[in-house]
């Protein structure tokens, strides 16, 4: 399920790597918030 969400997010402009290895998913310190972001693609 999460892989499907990651694919949808990518199509909607969420970037896994922007510069080097940092991307939109690296801004989270809270794992639960990261998982929610992966699920719904919104901060």
PDB file of N, CA and C in Angstrom:
ATOM      1  N   UNK A   1       0.820  -1.190   0.000  1.00  0.00           N
ATOM      2  CA  UNK A   1       0.000   0.000   0.000  1.00  0.00           C
ATOM      3  C   UNK A   1       0.872   1.265   0.000  1.00  0.00           C
ATOM      4  N   UNK A   2       1.923   1.269   0.834  1.00  0.00           N
ATOM      5  CA  UNK A   2       2.764   2.468   0.901  1.00  0.00           C
ATOM      6  C   UNK A   2       3.496   2.720  -0.412  1.00  0.00           C
ATOM      7  N   UNK A   3       3.889   1.661  -1.112  1.00  0.00           N
ATOM      8  CA  UNK A   3       4.530   1.850  -2.418  1.00  0.00           C
ATOM      9  C   UNK A   3       3.587   2.511  -3.405  1.00  0.00           C
ATOM     10  N   UNK A   4       2.317   2.143  -3.369  1.00  0.00           N
ATOM     11  CA  UNK A   4       1.319   2.800  -4.223  1.00  0.00           C
ATOM     12  C   UNK A   4       1.205   4.277  -3.867  1.00  0.00           C
ATOM     13  N   UNK A   5       1.239   4.578  -2.583  1.00  0.00           N
ATOM     14  CA  UNK A   5       1.170   5.970  -2.132  1.00  0.00           C
ATOM     15  C   UNK A   5       2.391   6.752  -2.595  1.00  0.00           C
ATOM     16  N   UNK A   6       3.578   6.142  -2.486  1.00  0.00           N
ATOM     17  CA  UNK A   6       4.806   6.814  -2.938  1.00  0.00           C
ATOM     18  C   UNK A   6       4.735   7.112  -4.436  1.00  0.00           C
ATOM     19  N   UNK A   7       4.217   6.170  -5.205  1.00  0.00           N
ATOM     20  CA  UNK A   7       4.086   6.380  -6.651  1.00  0.00           C
ATOM     21  C   UNK A   7       3.102   7.509  -6.951  1.00  0.00           C
ATOM     22  N   UNK A   8       1.977   7.538  -6.262  1.00  0.00           N
ATOM     23  CA  UNK A   8       0.986   8.607  -6.446  1.00  0.00           C
ATOM     24  C   UNK A   8       1.580   9.950  -6.066  1.00  0.00           C
ATOM     25  N   UNK A   9       2.304   9.989  -4.943  1.00  0.00           N
ATOM     26  CA  UNK A   9       2.911  11.239  -4.489  1.00  0.00           C
ATOM     27  C   UNK A   9       3.917  11.757  -5.509  1.00  0.00           C
ATOM     28  N   UNK A  10       4.706  10.854  -6.081  1.00  0.00           N
ATOM     29  CA  UNK A  10       5.679  11.266  -7.091  1.00  0.00           C
ATOM     30  C   UNK A  10       4.979  11.893  -8.286  1.00  0.00           C
ATOM     31  N   UNK A  11       3.881  11.308  -8.715  1.00  0.00           N
ATOM     32  CA  UNK A  11       3.110  11.861  -9.837  1.00  0.00           C
ATOM     33  C   UNK A  11       2.546  13.236  -9.492  1.00  0.00           C
ATOM     34  N   UNK A  12       2.342  13.484  -8.182  1.00  0.00           N
ATOM     35  CA  UNK A  12       1.794  14.762  -7.727  1.00  0.00           C
ATOM     36  C   UNK A  12       2.875  15.761  -7.323  1.00  0.00           C
ATOM     37  N   UNK A  13       4.157  15.419  -7.595  1.00  0.00           N
ATOM     38  CA  UNK A  13       5.228  16.387  -7.380  1.00  0.00           C
ATOM     39  C   UNK A  13       6.048  16.228  -6.119  1.00  0.00           C
ATOM     40  N   UNK A  14       5.748  15.234  -5.289  1.00  0.00           N
ATOM     41  CA  UNK A  14       6.578  15.000  -4.108  1.00  0.00           C
ATOM     42  C   UNK A  14       7.866  14.338  -4.585  1.00  0.00           C
ATOM     43  N   UNK A  15       8.998  14.890  -4.155  1.00  0.00           N
ATOM     44  CA  UNK A  15      10.293  14.441  -4.662  1.00  0.00           C
ATOM     45  C   UNK A  15      11.038  13.664  -3.577  1.00  0.00           C
ATOM     46  N   UNK A  16      11.489  12.464  -3.946  1.00  0.00           N
ATOM     47  CA  UNK A  16      12.251  11.633  -3.006  1.00  0.00           C
ATOM     48  C   UNK A  16      13.642  12.216  -2.783  1.00  0.00           C
ATOM     49  N   UNK A  17      14.339  12.605  -3.847  1.00  0.00           N
ATOM     50  CA  UNK A  17      15.651  13.244  -3.749  1.00  0.00           C
ATOM     51  C   UNK A  17      15.634  14.546  -4.522  1.00  0.00           C
ATOM     52  N   UNK A  18      15.897  15.649  -3.844  1.00  0.00           N
ATOM     53  CA  UNK A  18      15.988  16.949  -4.517  1.00  0.00           C
ATOM     54  C   UNK A  18      17.440  17.240  -4.865  1.00  0.00           C
ATOM     55  N   UNK A  19      18.267  17.357  -3.849  1.00  0.00           N
ATOM     56  CA  UNK A  19      19.697  17.612  -4.029  1.00  0.00           C
ATOM     57  C   UNK A  19      20.443  16.568  -3.220  1.00  0.00           C
ATOM     58  N   UNK A  20      21.318  15.832  -3.864  1.00  0.00           N
ATOM     59  CA  UNK A  20      22.024  14.770  -3.141  1.00  0.00           C
ATOM     60  C   UNK A  20      21.026  13.722  -2.695  1.00  0.00           C
ATOM     61  N   UNK A  21      20.973  13.474  -1.402  1.00  0.00           N
ATOM     62  CA  UNK A  21      20.053  12.464  -0.880  1.00  0.00           C
ATOM     63  C   UNK A  21      18.898  13.071  -0.090  1.00  0.00           C
ATOM     64  N   UNK A  22      18.801  14.384  -0.067  1.00  0.00           N
ATOM     65  CA  UNK A  22      17.730  15.044   0.677  1.00  0.00           C
ATOM     66  C   UNK A  22      16.515  15.259  -0.216  1.00  0.00           C
ATOM     67  N   UNK A  23      15.347  15.025   0.329  1.00  0.00           N
ATOM     68  CA  UNK A  23      14.112  15.224  -0.423  1.00  0.00           C
ATOM     69  C   UNK A  23      12.963  15.579   0.510  1.00  0.00           C
ATOM     70  N   UNK A  24      11.751  15.537  -0.027  1.00  0.00           N
ATOM     71  CA  UNK A  24      10.565  15.931   0.736  1.00  0.00           C
ATOM     72  C   UNK A  24      10.296  15.032   1.944  1.00  0.00           C
ATOM     73  N   UNK A  25      10.723  13.785   1.888  1.00  0.00           N
ATOM     74  CA  UNK A  25      10.470  12.858   2.979  1.00  0.00           C
ATOM     75  C   UNK A  25      11.480  12.992   4.111  1.00  0.00           C
ATOM     76  N   UNK A  26      12.532  13.768   3.903  1.00  0.00           N
ATOM     77  CA  UNK A  26      13.589  13.915   4.904  1.00  0.00           C
ATOM     78  C   UNK A  26      13.309  15.018   5.918  1.00  0.00           C
ATOM     79  N   UNK A  27      12.229  15.752   5.774  1.00  0.00           N
ATOM     80  CA  UNK A  27      11.920  16.869   6.671  1.00  0.00           C
ATOM     81  C   UNK A  27      11.232  16.438   7.966  1.00  0.00           C
ATOM     82  N   UNK A  28      11.032  15.145   8.169  1.00  0.00           N
ATOM     83  CA  UNK A  28      10.239  14.675   9.296  1.00  0.00           C
ATOM     84  C   UNK A  28      11.111  14.063  10.387  1.00  0.00           C
ATOM     85  N   UNK A  29      10.868  14.477  11.636  1.00  0.00           N
ATOM     86  CA  UNK A  29      11.507  13.871  12.800  1.00  0.00           C
ATOM     87  C   UNK A  29      10.575  12.834  13.430  1.00  0.00           C
ATOM     88  N   UNK A  30       9.286  12.966  13.185  1.00  0.00           N
ATOM     89  CA  UNK A  30       8.268  12.093  13.762  1.00  0.00           C
ATOM     90  C   UNK A  30       7.851  11.051  12.720  1.00  0.00           C
ATOM     91  N   UNK A  31       8.080   9.788  13.022  1.00  0.00           N
ATOM     92  CA  UNK A  31       7.796   8.703  12.078  1.00  0.00           C
ATOM     93  C   UNK A  31       6.313   8.637  11.742  1.00  0.00           C
ATOM     94  N   UNK A  32       5.456   8.857  12.713  1.00  0.00           N
ATOM     95  CA  UNK A  32       4.012   8.804  12.469  1.00  0.00           C
ATOM     96  C   UNK A  32       3.584   9.897  11.487  1.00  0.00           C
ATOM     97  N   UNK A  33       4.162  11.089  11.611  1.00  0.00           N
ATOM     98  CA  UNK A  33       3.845  12.179  10.684  1.00  0.00           C
ATOM     99  C   UNK A  33       4.371  11.860   9.286  1.00  0.00           C
ATOM    100  N   UNK A  34       5.541  11.230   9.205  1.00  0.00           N
ATOM    101  CA  UNK A  34       6.089  10.823   7.917  1.00  0.00           C
ATOM    102  C   UNK A  34       5.167   9.806   7.245  1.00  0.00           C
ATOM    103  N   UNK A  35       4.720   8.807   7.980  1.00  0.00           N
ATOM    104  CA  UNK A  35       3.826   7.800   7.416  1.00  0.00           C
ATOM    105  C   UNK A  35       2.525   8.438   6.958  1.00  0.00           C
ATOM    106  N   UNK A  36       2.000   9.367   7.731  1.00  0.00           N
ATOM    107  CA  UNK A  36       0.766  10.059   7.320  1.00  0.00           C
ATOM    108  C   UNK A  36       0.995  10.856   6.039  1.00  0.00           C
ATOM    109  N   UNK A  37       2.164  11.508   5.935  1.00  0.00           N
ATOM    110  CA  UNK A  37       2.498  12.255   4.725  1.00  0.00           C
ATOM    111  C   UNK A  37       2.594  11.325   3.516  1.00  0.00           C
ATOM    112  N   UNK A  38       3.191  10.161   3.711  1.00  0.00           N
ATOM    113  CA  UNK A  38       3.270   9.188   2.606  1.00  0.00           C
ATOM    114  C   UNK A  38       1.866   8.764   2.198  1.00  0.00           C
ATOM    115  N   UNK A  39       1.000   8.550   3.173  1.00  0.00           N
ATOM    116  CA  UNK A  39      -0.362   8.077   2.882  1.00  0.00           C
ATOM    117  C   UNK A  39      -1.204   9.116   2.156  1.00  0.00           C
ATOM    118  N   UNK A  40      -1.127  10.386   2.595  1.00  0.00           N
ATOM    119  CA  UNK A  40      -2.026  11.385   1.986  1.00  0.00           C
ATOM    120  C   UNK A  40      -1.330  12.426   1.131  1.00  0.00           C
ATOM    121  N   UNK A  41       0.012  12.463   1.143  1.00  0.00           N
ATOM    122  CA  UNK A  41       0.755  13.381   0.287  1.00  0.00           C
ATOM    123  C   UNK A  41       0.636  14.831   0.665  1.00  0.00           C
ATOM    124  N   UNK A  42       0.128  15.104   1.873  1.00  0.00           N
ATOM    125  CA  UNK A  42      -0.042  16.495   2.333  1.00  0.00           C
ATOM    126  C   UNK A  42       0.591  16.659   3.698  1.00  0.00           C
ATOM    127  N   UNK A  43       1.167  17.824   3.915  1.00  0.00           N
ATOM    128  CA  UNK A  43       1.798  18.128   5.209  1.00  0.00           C
ATOM    129  C   UNK A  43       0.809  18.621   6.199  1.00  0.00           C
TER     130      UNK A  43
END
